[in-house]
Amino acid sequence: MTDITSELQVDEYGRILNDPTHDESPSHGNSPAAWGLVICVLVGLVVAGISALASVWVVMWIGIILAIAGLPVGFFMRLAGKGANGEFQSS
């Protein structure tokens, strides 16, 4: 068994910079598809919330529809290759 402590790099605050035992996924959703989904949902919910407080029910439903439309936006952007890994990968 090799000693992995000799390979570790620690910064001045005691944080390990290159832990070889830490298996991290290639991305954490930082992709254009994920951001498109999040932006659509957030904008839709903000519009729906503000218009519900102002009793403008038509605009509230438009905001809800915009929030729901974020799901296919993210899905189809992922299919188009804008996902986390650059291409669609089925599980």
PDB file of C-alpha atoms in Angstrom:
ATOM      1  CA  MET A   1       0.000   0.000   0.000  1.00  0.00           C
ATOM      2  CA  THR A   2       1.366   3.426  -0.920  1.00  0.00           C
ATOM      3  CA  ASP A   3       1.410   6.379   1.404  1.00  0.00           C
ATOM      4  CA  ILE A   4      -0.939   8.979  -0.136  1.00  0.00           C
ATOM      5  CA  THR A   5      -0.035  11.632   2.416  1.00  0.00           C
ATOM      6  CA  SER A   6       3.227  12.284   0.592  1.00  0.00           C
ATOM      7  CA  GLU A   7       1.251  13.251  -2.538  1.00  0.00           C
ATOM      8  CA  LEU A   8      -1.082  15.740  -0.839  1.00  0.00           C
ATOM      9  CA  GLN A   9      -0.666  19.479  -1.281  1.00  0.00           C
ATOM     10  CA  VAL A  10      -1.944  21.657   1.555  1.00  0.00           C
ATOM     11  CA  ASP A  11      -2.365  25.434   1.367  1.00  0.00           C
ATOM     12  CA  GLU A  12      -1.608  27.909   4.135  1.00  0.00           C
ATOM     13  CA  TYR A  13      -5.113  27.473   5.613  1.00  0.00           C
ATOM     14  CA  GLY A  14      -4.822  23.696   5.929  1.00  0.00           C
ATOM     15  CA  ARG A  15      -7.054  22.894   2.949  1.00  0.00           C
ATOM     16  CA  ILE A  16      -6.075  19.891   0.854  1.00  0.00           C
ATOM     17  CA  LEU A  17      -5.653  20.931  -2.774  1.00  0.00           C
ATOM     18  CA  ASN A  18      -5.279  17.591  -4.546  1.00  0.00           C
ATOM     19  CA  ASP A  19      -6.932  14.822  -2.540  1.00  0.00           C
ATOM     20  CA  PRO A  20      -6.536  11.673  -4.693  1.00  0.00           C
ATOM     21  CA  THR A  21      -9.198   9.834  -2.689  1.00  0.00           C
ATOM     22  CA  HIS A  22     -11.937  12.371  -3.485  1.00  0.00           C
ATOM     23  CA  ASP A  23     -14.028  11.127  -6.378  1.00  0.00           C
ATOM     24  CA  GLU A  24     -15.909  14.106  -7.761  1.00  0.00           C
ATOM     25  CA  SER A  25     -18.396  14.039 -10.600  1.00  0.00           C
ATOM     26  CA  PRO A  26     -17.207  15.859 -13.732  1.00  0.00           C
ATOM     27  CA  SER A  27     -19.607  18.744 -13.196  1.00  0.00           C
ATOM     28  CA  HIS A  28     -22.218  19.899 -10.760  1.00  0.00           C
ATOM     29  CA  GLY A  29     -24.805  21.204 -13.201  1.00  0.00           C
ATOM     30  CA  ASN A  30     -22.716  24.133 -14.406  1.00  0.00           C
ATOM     31  CA  SER A  31     -23.905  24.011 -17.983  1.00  0.00           C
ATOM     32  CA  PRO A  32     -25.929  26.208 -20.327  1.00  0.00           C
ATOM     33  CA  ALA A  33     -28.822  23.734 -20.081  1.00  0.00           C
ATOM     34  CA  ALA A  34     -28.910  23.898 -16.294  1.00  0.00           C
ATOM     35  CA  TRP A  35     -28.636  27.672 -16.250  1.00  0.00           C
ATOM     36  CA  GLY A  36     -31.398  27.996 -18.866  1.00  0.00           C
ATOM     37  CA  LEU A  37     -33.691  25.843 -16.763  1.00  0.00           C
ATOM     38  CA  VAL A  38     -32.919  27.725 -13.541  1.00  0.00           C
ATOM     39  CA  ILE A  39     -33.341  31.154 -15.122  1.00  0.00           C
ATOM     40  CA  CYS A  40     -36.709  30.236 -16.694  1.00  0.00           C
ATOM     41  CA  VAL A  41     -38.016  28.809 -13.428  1.00  0.00           C
ATOM     42  CA  LEU A  42     -36.775  31.728 -11.312  1.00  0.00           C
ATOM     43  CA  VAL A  43     -38.115  34.406 -13.642  1.00  0.00           C
ATOM     44  CA  GLY A  44     -41.445  32.607 -13.921  1.00  0.00           C
ATOM     45  CA  LEU A  45     -41.825  32.221 -10.173  1.00  0.00           C
ATOM     46  CA  VAL A  46     -40.841  35.828  -9.468  1.00  0.00           C
ATOM     47  CA  VAL A  47     -43.358  37.076 -12.050  1.00  0.00           C
ATOM     48  CA  ALA A  48     -46.044  34.758 -10.645  1.00  0.00           C
ATOM     49  CA  GLY A  49     -45.332  35.781  -7.053  1.00  0.00           C
ATOM     50  CA  ILE A  50     -45.347  39.523  -7.666  1.00  0.00           C
ATOM     51  CA  SER A  51     -48.457  39.388  -9.826  1.00  0.00           C
ATOM     52  CA  ALA A  52     -50.265  37.207  -7.257  1.00  0.00           C
ATOM     53  CA  LEU A  53     -49.537  39.818  -4.600  1.00  0.00           C
ATOM     54  CA  ALA A  54     -50.858  42.502  -6.948  1.00  0.00           C
ATOM     55  CA  SER A  55     -53.934  40.359  -7.809  1.00  0.00           C
ATOM     56  CA  VAL A  56     -53.111  40.299 -11.519  1.00  0.00           C
ATOM     57  CA  TRP A  57     -54.172  36.725 -12.105  1.00  0.00           C
ATOM     58  CA  VAL A  58     -53.528  36.531 -15.859  1.00  0.00           C
ATOM     59  CA  VAL A  59     -49.898  37.563 -15.420  1.00  0.00           C
ATOM     60  CA  MET A  60     -49.576  35.128 -12.509  1.00  0.00           C
ATOM     61  CA  TRP A  61     -50.610  32.229 -14.738  1.00  0.00           C
ATOM     62  CA  ILE A  62     -48.195  33.418 -17.437  1.00  0.00           C
ATOM     63  CA  GLY A  63     -45.424  33.304 -14.829  1.00  0.00           C
ATOM     64  CA  ILE A  64     -46.422  29.787 -13.770  1.00  0.00           C
ATOM     65  CA  ILE A  65     -46.425  28.647 -17.404  1.00  0.00           C
ATOM     66  CA  LEU A  66     -42.976  30.216 -17.880  1.00  0.00           C
ATOM     67  CA  ALA A  67     -41.680  28.370 -14.810  1.00  0.00           C
ATOM     68  CA  ILE A  68     -43.047  25.059 -16.081  1.00  0.00           C
ATOM     69  CA  ALA A  69     -41.625  25.780 -19.553  1.00  0.00           C
ATOM     70  CA  GLY A  70     -38.148  25.802 -18.002  1.00  0.00           C
ATOM     71  CA  LEU A  71     -38.227  22.011 -17.702  1.00  0.00           C
ATOM     72  CA  PRO A  72     -38.418  21.259 -21.438  1.00  0.00           C
ATOM     73  CA  VAL A  73     -35.973  24.115 -22.114  1.00  0.00           C
ATOM     74  CA  GLY A  74     -33.340  22.430 -19.945  1.00  0.00           C
ATOM     75  CA  PHE A  75     -34.144  18.971 -21.304  1.00  0.00           C
ATOM     76  CA  PHE A  76     -33.938  19.957 -24.978  1.00  0.00           C
ATOM     77  CA  MET A  77     -30.791  22.023 -24.419  1.00  0.00           C
ATOM     78  CA  ARG A  78     -29.226  18.926 -22.877  1.00  0.00           C
ATOM     79  CA  LEU A  79     -30.308  16.903 -25.917  1.00  0.00           C
ATOM     80  CA  ALA A  80     -28.732  19.570 -28.128  1.00  0.00           C
ATOM     81  CA  GLY A  81     -25.362  19.030 -26.448  1.00  0.00           C
ATOM     82  CA  LYS A  82     -25.434  21.965 -24.031  1.00  0.00           C
ATOM     83  CA  GLY A  83     -25.570  19.734 -20.941  1.00  0.00           C
ATOM     84  CA  ALA A  84     -22.946  19.115 -18.287  1.00  0.00           C
ATOM     85  CA  ASN A  85     -20.906  16.647 -20.326  1.00  0.00           C
ATOM     86  CA  GLY A  86     -21.384  18.289 -23.694  1.00  0.00           C
ATOM     87  CA  GLU A  87     -23.487  15.488 -25.068  1.00  0.00           C
ATOM     88  CA  PHE A  88     -26.574  13.553 -24.102  1.00  0.00           C
ATOM     89  CA  GLN A  89     -25.754  10.541 -21.973  1.00  0.00           C
ATOM     90  CA  SER A  90     -28.563   8.220 -21.012  1.00  0.00           C
ATOM     91  CA  SER A  91     -28.323   6.520 -17.656  1.00  0.00           C
TER      92      SER A  91
END
